[in-house]
Tab-separated table of C-alpha atoms in Angstrom:
chain	number	residue	atom	x	y	z
A	277	MET	CA	95.019	84.500	127.564
A	278	ASP	CA	97.962	83.123	125.601
A	279	LEU	CA	98.473	84.263	122.018
A	280	SER	CA	97.766	80.889	120.398
A	281	TYR	CA	94.424	80.648	122.238
A	282	ILE	CA	93.358	84.086	121.029
A	283	LEU	CA	94.309	83.356	117.406
A	284	ASN	CA	92.947	79.839	117.197
A	285	HIS	CA	90.099	79.508	119.699
A	286	LEU	CA	88.782	82.690	121.301
A	287	GLY	CA	85.206	83.467	120.356
A	288	GLU	CA	84.743	80.245	118.410
A	289	GLU	CA	81.803	78.472	120.069
A	290	ARG	CA	82.146	75.364	117.914
A	291	GLY	CA	79.364	73.558	119.694
A	292	THR	CA	76.890	76.025	118.218
A	293	TYR	CA	77.938	75.231	114.643
A	294	HIS	CA	78.249	71.441	114.609
A	295	GLY	CA	81.845	71.283	115.763
A	296	ALA	CA	83.230	72.885	112.597
A	297	VAL	CA	86.887	73.855	113.130
A	298	ALA	CA	86.576	76.838	110.827
A	299	PRO	CA	83.747	79.189	111.885
A	300	PRO	CA	80.910	79.582	109.387
A	301	ILE	CA	80.265	82.687	107.362
A	302	VAL	CA	76.888	83.857	108.622
A	303	GLN	CA	75.915	85.578	105.338
A	304	SER	CA	72.601	86.970	106.539
A	305	SER	CA	71.595	90.617	106.586
A	306	ILE	CA	68.852	90.099	109.195
A	307	PHE	CA	68.052	87.855	112.173
A	308	ALA	CA	64.596	86.669	113.215
A	309	PHE	CA	63.024	86.745	116.698
A	310	PRO	CA	60.459	84.270	118.091
A	311	SER	CA	58.439	86.932	119.864
A	312	VAL	CA	57.848	90.675	120.086
A	313	ALA	CA	59.298	90.675	123.567
A	314	GLU	CA	62.620	89.219	122.368
A	315	MET	CA	62.731	91.543	119.374
A	316	ARG	CA	62.208	94.444	121.773
A	317	ARG	CA	65.202	93.239	123.815
A	318	GLY	CA	67.247	93.152	120.594
A	319	PHE	CA	66.365	96.782	119.789
A	320	ALA	CA	67.354	97.725	123.364
A	321	ASP	CA	70.927	96.516	122.879
A	322	GLU	CA	71.899	96.204	119.205
A	323	PHE	CA	75.540	96.521	120.258
A	324	ALA	CA	75.397	93.009	121.724
A	325	GLU	CA	72.420	91.406	119.967
A	326	HIS	CA	72.225	89.993	116.431
A	327	MET	CA	69.442	91.907	114.696
A	328	TYR	CA	70.844	93.483	111.560
A	329	THR	CA	74.299	92.884	110.133
A	330	ARG	CA	74.976	96.621	109.863
A	331	GLY	CA	75.122	96.491	113.665
A	332	ASN	CA	76.166	92.995	114.710
A	333	ASN	CA	76.932	89.719	112.946
A	334	PRO	CA	78.079	86.392	114.445
A	335	THR	CA	81.128	86.014	112.180
A	336	VAL	CA	82.199	89.597	112.678
A	337	ALA	CA	81.697	89.149	116.438
A	338	ILE	CA	84.345	86.399	116.506
A	339	LEU	CA	86.822	88.720	114.792
A	340	ARG	CA	86.006	91.534	117.222
A	341	LYS	CA	86.749	89.342	120.243
A	342	LYS	CA	90.106	88.236	118.835
A	343	VAL	CA	91.388	91.682	117.894
A	344	ALA	CA	90.181	93.228	121.198
A	345	ALA	CA	92.014	90.547	123.112
A	346	LEU	CA	95.181	91.038	121.031
A	347	GLU	CA	95.126	94.764	121.835
A	348	GLY	CA	94.224	94.286	125.505
A	349	ALA	CA	90.985	96.215	124.914
A	350	GLU	CA	87.536	95.586	126.319
A	351	ASP	CA	85.961	95.502	122.854
A	352	CYS	CA	86.418	96.614	119.275
A	353	LEU	CA	84.452	97.353	116.114
A	354	ALA	CA	85.200	96.204	112.563
A	355	PHE	CA	85.029	98.547	109.601
A	356	SER	CA	85.264	98.387	105.844
A	357	SER	CA	88.668	100.096	105.880
A	358	GLY	CA	91.250	101.563	108.234
A	359	ALA	CA	90.253	105.038	107.047
A	360	ALA	CA	86.653	104.276	108.090
A	361	ALA	CA	87.827	103.158	111.538
A	362	MET	CA	89.833	106.346	112.027
A	363	SER	CA	86.994	108.522	110.757
A	364	ALA	CA	84.513	106.927	113.129
A	365	ALA	CA	86.891	107.329	116.062
A	366	VAL	CA	87.408	111.027	115.280
A	367	PHE	CA	83.775	111.848	114.620
A	368	ALA	CA	82.739	110.181	117.877
A	369	SER	CA	85.286	112.306	119.765
A	370	VAL	CA	84.737	115.875	118.586
A	371	ARG	CA	81.977	118.417	118.134
A	372	ALA	CA	81.775	121.843	116.443
A	373	GLY	CA	84.139	124.251	118.134
A	374	ASP	CA	86.603	121.566	119.208
A	375	HIS	CA	90.287	121.397	118.433
A	376	VAL	CA	92.454	118.369	117.483
A	377	VAL	CA	96.216	117.898	117.709
A	378	CYS	CA	97.766	115.398	115.293
A	379	VAL	CA	101.274	114.242	114.459
A	380	ALA	CA	102.868	115.998	111.499
A	381	ARG	CA	103.074	113.096	109.103
A	382	PRO	CA	100.058	110.829	109.521
A	383	TYR	CA	98.628	108.524	106.873
A	384	SER	CA	97.446	110.672	103.940
A	385	TRP	CA	93.742	110.010	104.453
A	386	THR	CA	93.963	110.746	108.161
A	387	ARG	CA	95.535	114.075	107.236
A	388	SER	CA	92.787	114.707	104.662
A	389	LEU	CA	90.110	113.950	107.240
A	390	LEU	CA	91.562	116.358	109.776
A	391	ARG	CA	92.827	119.093	107.500
A	392	ASP	CA	90.192	119.142	104.706
A	393	LEU	CA	86.962	117.586	105.987
A	394	LEU	CA	86.650	118.513	109.691
A	395	PRO	CA	86.816	122.321	109.187
A	396	GLY	CA	83.454	122.047	107.444
A	397	PHE	CA	82.045	120.782	110.738
A	398	GLY	CA	83.644	123.554	112.790
A	399	VAL	CA	86.584	121.457	114.046
A	400	SER	CA	90.174	122.728	113.688
A	401	THR	CA	93.422	120.747	113.772
A	402	GLY	CA	97.043	121.566	114.554
A	403	PHE	CA	99.842	119.349	113.292
A	404	VAL	CA	103.014	118.913	115.410
A	405	ASP	CA	106.334	117.126	115.423
A	406	GLY	CA	105.367	114.249	117.688
A	407	THR	CA	108.910	113.174	118.486
A	408	ASP	CA	108.908	115.593	121.456
A	409	VAL	CA	106.007	115.468	123.926
A	410	ALA	CA	106.569	119.173	124.686
A	411	ASN	CA	105.302	119.925	121.181
A	412	PHE	CA	101.943	118.430	122.052
A	413	GLU	CA	101.724	120.474	125.223
A	414	ASP	CA	102.554	123.658	123.332
A	415	ALA	CA	99.870	122.955	120.740
A	416	LEU	CA	97.035	122.372	123.211
A	417	LYS	CA	94.182	124.876	123.471
A	418	PRO	CA	91.328	125.136	125.949
A	419	GLU	CA	89.101	123.582	123.283
A	420	THR	CA	91.407	120.655	122.439
A	421	ARG	CA	89.456	117.435	122.807
A	422	LEU	CA	91.512	114.901	120.878
A	423	ILE	CA	95.130	113.907	120.112
A	424	VAL	CA	95.746	111.694	117.101
A	425	LEU	CA	98.924	109.619	117.037
A	426	GLU	CA	100.522	107.258	114.545
A	427	SER	CA	103.474	105.465	116.058
A	428	PRO	CA	105.442	104.628	114.002
A	429	ASN	CA	104.020	106.238	110.879
A	430	SER	CA	104.187	104.298	107.601
A	431	MET	CA	106.750	106.263	105.563
A	432	THR	CA	109.506	107.732	107.761
A	433	PHE	CA	108.499	105.923	110.985
A	434	GLU	CA	108.588	108.756	113.521
A	435	GLN	CA	107.279	107.646	116.890
A	436	GLN	CA	105.699	109.266	119.896
A	437	ASP	CA	106.324	108.468	123.552
A	438	LEU	CA	102.920	106.956	124.098
A	439	SER	CA	103.006	106.911	127.903
A	440	ALA	CA	104.076	110.548	128.069
A	441	VAL	CA	101.430	111.710	125.615
A	442	ALA	CA	98.760	109.645	127.409
A	443	ARG	CA	99.670	111.206	130.779
A	444	LEU	CA	99.498	114.693	129.296
A	445	ALA	CA	96.166	114.031	127.602
A	446	ARG	CA	94.529	112.486	130.649
A	447	SER	CA	95.642	115.363	132.857
A	448	ARG	CA	93.660	117.650	130.538
A	449	GLY	CA	90.655	115.377	129.887
A	450	ILE	CA	91.655	114.859	126.270
A	451	ARG	CA	90.982	111.628	124.354
A	452	THR	CA	93.842	109.887	122.490
A	453	ILE	CA	93.834	107.733	119.330
A	454	CYS	CA	96.837	105.801	118.059
A	455	ASP	CA	97.175	104.101	114.681
A	456	ASN	CA	99.011	100.870	115.500
A	457	SER	CA	99.009	99.326	112.020
A	458	PHE	CA	102.791	99.280	111.614
A	459	ALA	CA	103.631	97.517	114.879
A	460	THR	CA	100.587	95.188	115.136
A	461	PRO	CA	99.352	94.195	118.640
A	462	LEU	CA	102.233	91.722	118.829
A	463	ASN	CA	104.911	94.423	118.865
A	464	GLN	CA	103.172	97.371	120.605
A	465	SER	CA	100.297	97.834	123.012
A	466	PRO	CA	99.135	101.484	123.050
A	467	ILE	CA	96.367	100.751	125.530
A	468	SER	CA	98.885	99.515	128.077
A	469	HIS	CA	100.552	102.965	127.784
A	470	GLY	CA	97.274	104.700	128.569
A	471	ILE	CA	96.029	105.433	125.029
A	472	ASP	CA	92.206	105.421	124.778
A	473	LEU	CA	91.595	104.157	121.237
A	474	VAL	CA	93.667	101.998	118.845
A	475	VAL	CA	93.105	101.947	115.117
A	476	HIS	CA	94.290	99.298	112.676
A	477	SER	CA	94.281	99.135	108.951
A	478	ALA	CA	93.502	95.412	109.079
A	479	THR	CA	94.165	95.354	105.375
A	480	LYS	CA	97.798	95.136	106.383
A	481	TYR	CA	99.381	92.628	108.785
A	482	LEU	CA	96.227	91.475	110.582
A	483	ASN	CA	94.925	90.017	107.323
A	484	GLY	CA	98.282	89.482	105.666
A	485	HIS	CA	97.104	88.148	102.306
A	486	SER	CA	96.339	91.292	100.226
A	487	ASP	CA	92.751	90.192	99.627
A	488	VAL	CA	90.762	92.206	102.174
A	489	VAL	CA	90.317	95.916	102.900
A	490	ALA	CA	89.302	96.344	106.546
A	491	GLY	CA	89.772	98.436	109.697
A	492	MET	CA	89.526	97.804	113.426
A	493	LEU	CA	88.919	100.205	116.284
A	494	CYS	CA	89.703	99.046	119.826
A	495	GLY	CA	88.967	100.607	123.193
A	496	SER	CA	86.822	100.494	126.315
A	497	ASP	CA	83.285	99.123	126.289
A	498	ALA	CA	81.934	102.579	127.002
A	499	ILE	CA	83.686	104.255	124.094
A	500	MET	CA	82.920	101.395	121.724
A	501	ARG	CA	79.231	101.757	122.519
A	502	GLU	CA	79.517	105.518	121.952
A	503	VAL	CA	81.081	104.911	118.547
A	504	PHE	CA	78.534	102.185	117.747
A	505	LYS	CA	75.522	104.440	118.463
A	506	GLY	CA	77.027	107.285	116.505
A	507	PRO	CA	79.210	107.038	113.402
A	508	TYR	CA	79.313	103.214	113.206
A	509	MET	CA	75.585	102.691	112.765
A	510	THR	CA	75.020	106.054	111.048
A	511	PHE	CA	77.792	105.928	108.424
A	512	GLY	CA	77.364	102.168	107.873
A	513	ALA	CA	81.002	101.542	106.868
A	514	ILE	CA	80.822	97.973	108.171
A	515	LEU	CA	82.876	94.857	107.409
A	516	SER	CA	81.118	92.054	105.558
A	517	PRO	CA	80.806	88.610	107.159
A	518	HIS	CA	82.922	87.124	104.322
A	519	ASP	CA	85.732	89.630	104.824
A	520	ALA	CA	85.560	89.037	108.586
A	521	TRP	CA	85.961	85.310	107.919
A	522	LEU	CA	89.016	85.988	105.725
A	523	LEU	CA	90.510	88.119	108.506
A	524	ILE	CA	89.958	85.349	111.056
A	525	ARG	CA	91.800	83.039	108.668
A	526	GLY	CA	94.625	85.559	108.297
A	527	LEU	CA	94.996	85.961	112.050
A	528	ARG	CA	95.765	82.225	112.434
A	529	THR	CA	99.244	82.842	111.007
A	530	LEU	CA	99.870	86.359	112.357
A	531	ALA	CA	102.546	85.294	114.841
A	532	VAL	CA	104.514	83.134	112.445
A	533	ARG	CA	104.231	85.679	109.633
A	534	MET	CA	105.519	88.490	111.796
A	535	GLU	CA	108.349	86.376	113.119
A	536	ARG	CA	109.457	85.588	109.538
A	537	VAL	CA	109.019	89.190	108.407
A	538	ALA	CA	111.082	90.513	111.325
A	539	SER	CA	113.869	88.045	110.661
A	540	THR	CA	114.067	88.838	106.962
A	541	THR	CA	113.746	92.601	107.485
A	542	ALA	CA	116.725	92.603	109.887
A	543	ARG	CA	118.904	91.145	107.138
A	544	VAL	CA	117.558	93.476	104.452
A	545	LEU	CA	118.025	96.443	106.752
A	546	ALA	CA	121.669	95.562	107.346
A	547	PHE	CA	122.211	95.324	103.603
A	548	VAL	CA	120.660	98.660	102.646
A	549	GLU	CA	122.303	100.508	105.560
A	550	ALA	CA	125.693	99.567	104.152
A	551	HIS	CA	124.960	100.177	100.448
A	552	PRO	CA	126.715	103.200	98.886
A	553	ALA	CA	123.834	103.903	96.450
A	554	ILE	CA	121.488	104.657	99.360
A	555	ARG	CA	121.625	108.103	101.007
A	556	ALA	CA	119.578	107.227	104.108
A	557	VAL	CA	117.492	104.413	105.588
A	558	PHE	CA	114.318	104.893	107.651
A	559	HIS	CA	113.234	102.140	110.045
A	560	PRO	CA	112.554	102.189	113.809
A	561	HIS	CA	115.555	99.903	114.400
A	562	ALA	CA	117.906	101.544	111.877
A	563	VAL	CA	121.271	102.353	113.432
A	564	ALA	CA	120.953	106.038	112.437
A	565	ASN	CA	117.405	106.438	113.762
A	566	PRO	CA	117.481	109.261	116.353
A	567	GLN	CA	114.624	107.535	118.166
A	568	LEU	CA	116.351	104.176	118.392
A	569	ALA	CA	116.220	104.197	122.218
A	570	LEU	CA	112.440	104.757	122.117
A	571	SER	CA	112.075	101.968	119.590
A	572	GLN	CA	113.927	99.598	121.862
A	573	ARG	CA	111.802	100.602	124.815
A	574	GLN	CA	108.367	100.831	123.180
A	575	LEU	CA	108.428	98.228	120.425
A	576	SER	CA	108.836	94.602	121.383
A	577	GLY	CA	109.577	93.526	117.812
A	578	SER	CA	110.063	94.670	114.244
A	579	SER	CA	107.790	95.150	111.265
A	580	GLY	CA	108.572	94.724	107.595
A	581	LEU	CA	108.346	98.333	106.405
A	582	LEU	CA	111.430	100.346	105.667
A	583	THR	CA	112.174	103.325	103.415
A	584	ILE	CA	115.332	103.941	101.476
A	585	ASP	CA	116.484	107.286	100.113
A	586	LEU	CA	118.270	106.614	96.851
A	587	ALA	CA	121.448	108.606	96.339
A	588	THR	CA	120.302	110.375	93.169
A	589	SER	CA	118.899	113.705	92.089
A	590	GLU	CA	117.163	112.297	89.026
A	591	ILE	CA	113.611	110.921	88.899
A	592	SER	CA	114.688	108.786	85.944
A	593	ALA	CA	117.157	106.974	88.196
A	594	VAL	CA	114.443	106.189	90.709
A	595	GLU	CA	112.315	104.874	87.847
A	596	ARG	CA	115.201	102.691	86.553
A	597	PHE	CA	115.631	101.226	90.031
A	598	CYS	CA	111.928	100.404	90.330
A	599	ALA	CA	111.760	98.963	86.817
A	600	ALA	CA	114.721	96.678	87.566
A	601	LEU	CA	113.094	95.066	90.637
A	602	LYS	CA	111.950	91.533	89.921
A	603	ARG	CA	110.780	90.243	93.331
A	604	PHE	CA	109.219	93.471	94.662
A	605	LEU	CA	105.828	94.327	93.217
A	606	MET	CA	105.365	98.060	92.690
A	607	THR	CA	102.128	99.079	94.361
A	608	VAL	CA	100.544	100.856	97.309
A	609	SER	CA	99.740	99.337	100.736
A	610	TRP	CA	101.828	96.785	102.600
A	611	GLY	CA	101.678	93.945	105.101
A	612	GLY	CA	100.847	91.040	102.787
A	613	TYR	CA	102.778	87.891	102.102
A	614	GLU	CA	104.526	89.453	99.076
A	615	SER	CA	107.292	92.082	98.984
A	616	LEU	CA	106.334	95.512	97.645
A	617	ALA	CA	107.954	98.774	96.545
A	618	PHE	CA	106.244	102.175	96.674
A	619	PRO	CA	108.207	105.037	95.046
A	620	LEU	CA	107.092	108.338	96.456
A	621	CYS	CA	107.724	110.059	93.094
A	622	ALA	CA	104.770	108.134	91.589
A	623	VAL	CA	102.424	110.413	93.506
A	624	PHE	CA	103.722	113.472	91.638
A	625	PRO	CA	104.111	114.505	87.975
A	626	PRO	CA	107.362	113.338	86.385
A	627	ASP	CA	108.745	116.903	86.057
A	628	VAL	CA	108.733	117.587	89.800
A	629	PRO	CA	112.424	117.706	90.838
A	630	ILE	CA	114.066	115.748	93.654
A	631	ARG	CA	115.081	118.019	96.498
A	632	PRO	CA	117.305	115.959	98.853
A	633	SER	CA	116.869	118.514	101.649
A	634	ALA	CA	113.066	118.249	101.542
A	635	ALA	CA	111.240	116.579	104.477
A	636	LEU	CA	110.087	113.888	102.031
A	637	PRO	CA	112.437	113.895	99.032
A	638	LEU	CA	111.055	112.189	95.884
A	639	SER	CA	114.032	109.819	95.963
A	640	LEU	CA	112.316	107.837	98.754
A	641	VAL	CA	111.173	104.281	98.004
A	642	ARG	CA	109.269	102.415	100.710
A	643	LEU	CA	109.816	98.663	100.826
A	644	SER	CA	107.466	96.160	102.409
A	645	ILE	CA	109.266	92.905	103.201
A	646	GLY	CA	107.190	89.798	102.677
A	647	LEU	CA	107.738	86.099	103.166
A	648	GLU	CA	110.296	85.483	100.429
A	649	GLU	CA	113.765	84.216	101.304
A	650	PRO	CA	116.015	87.079	102.454
A	651	GLU	CA	118.791	86.074	100.050
A	652	VAL	CA	116.413	86.465	97.118
A	653	LEU	CA	115.251	89.921	98.205
A	654	ILE	CA	118.765	91.168	98.894
A	655	ALA	CA	120.023	89.957	95.498
A	656	ASP	CA	117.099	91.664	93.805
A	657	LEU	CA	117.777	94.953	95.580
A	658	ASP	CA	121.478	94.669	94.786
A	659	GLN	CA	120.969	94.311	91.027
A	660	ALA	CA	118.325	97.044	90.953
A	661	LEU	CA	120.577	99.469	92.870
A	662	ALA	CA	123.255	98.845	90.247
A	663	GLN	CA	120.961	100.624	87.798
A	664	LEU	CA	121.677	103.896	89.599
């Protein structure tokens, strides 16, 4: 299937809803059956039948088909957040006594799930530098059942060699999960590298309008049914029909948004890499990225996230820089139409010092490049950097 067909037509049986170009929001919690026999058939396969919106809903089903096709997966499930999608994937994959291996710098709530929550269920986790596949092999135990990847991650953008990790995992009967939110399905296909499950914070680029919180989990039909019968139906962290409809709307422009974001980001990246007030720049395609060759091989395009390390040892200087920004909104998250700035120091009390040698110095500011003109964003960064 070509990309435009997936985004604009797949799953949209317009003949069943009066030829409407935009699919309807089926805002119903329950669905009626004409007979006991048909209701019995519904109970027998809630994964495929419309019975109760906690399980299946026609509007959500359209979204599922589109995102599964984008990822090259057999099916997918939609959740109320990316954290919910990751949690369901993990809980469906491990039992008490199992061991998990995860990359060292995952999304904070993925780390919290693995480090703080799972031990209460008898599951342990080891965190490794995922830039070298040998580190995964060294961390494996006889009881390892799951490897959790995030390639690239969303702050310093370390990547994993997905094909190499997948080969290692499959040789040991270990399931793999990859968070693909940064790259989107347009720029990276973990399943084509042998990864079992792909997670998206659909809040980000898939929606693209900063008005929905959602998550998607993609994989084989067998694993999706396993997740559905377990944590999906049990935890009930589902996506509403209205939010699914907004995501379908957002997907219409995914390709053109990502093309514009990539073009603008390339220009912003060149500017910040050459600026004397910036100590370092983090982005998969940054010239100084030690994994640049992997980026060129594994990513077919660019995303709009990059992190700058301001050349200062004073939190007050970071605060002056952020206060001076006029076109970048200071907030969490990323992937919308607007440009954003997230200063890492905001997570900590103001008296915590900047340690430039730290793995994550508090002089880091993550930028999310939106749809504004590149000249406008560069000029804004230039005048804000002058405050240093």
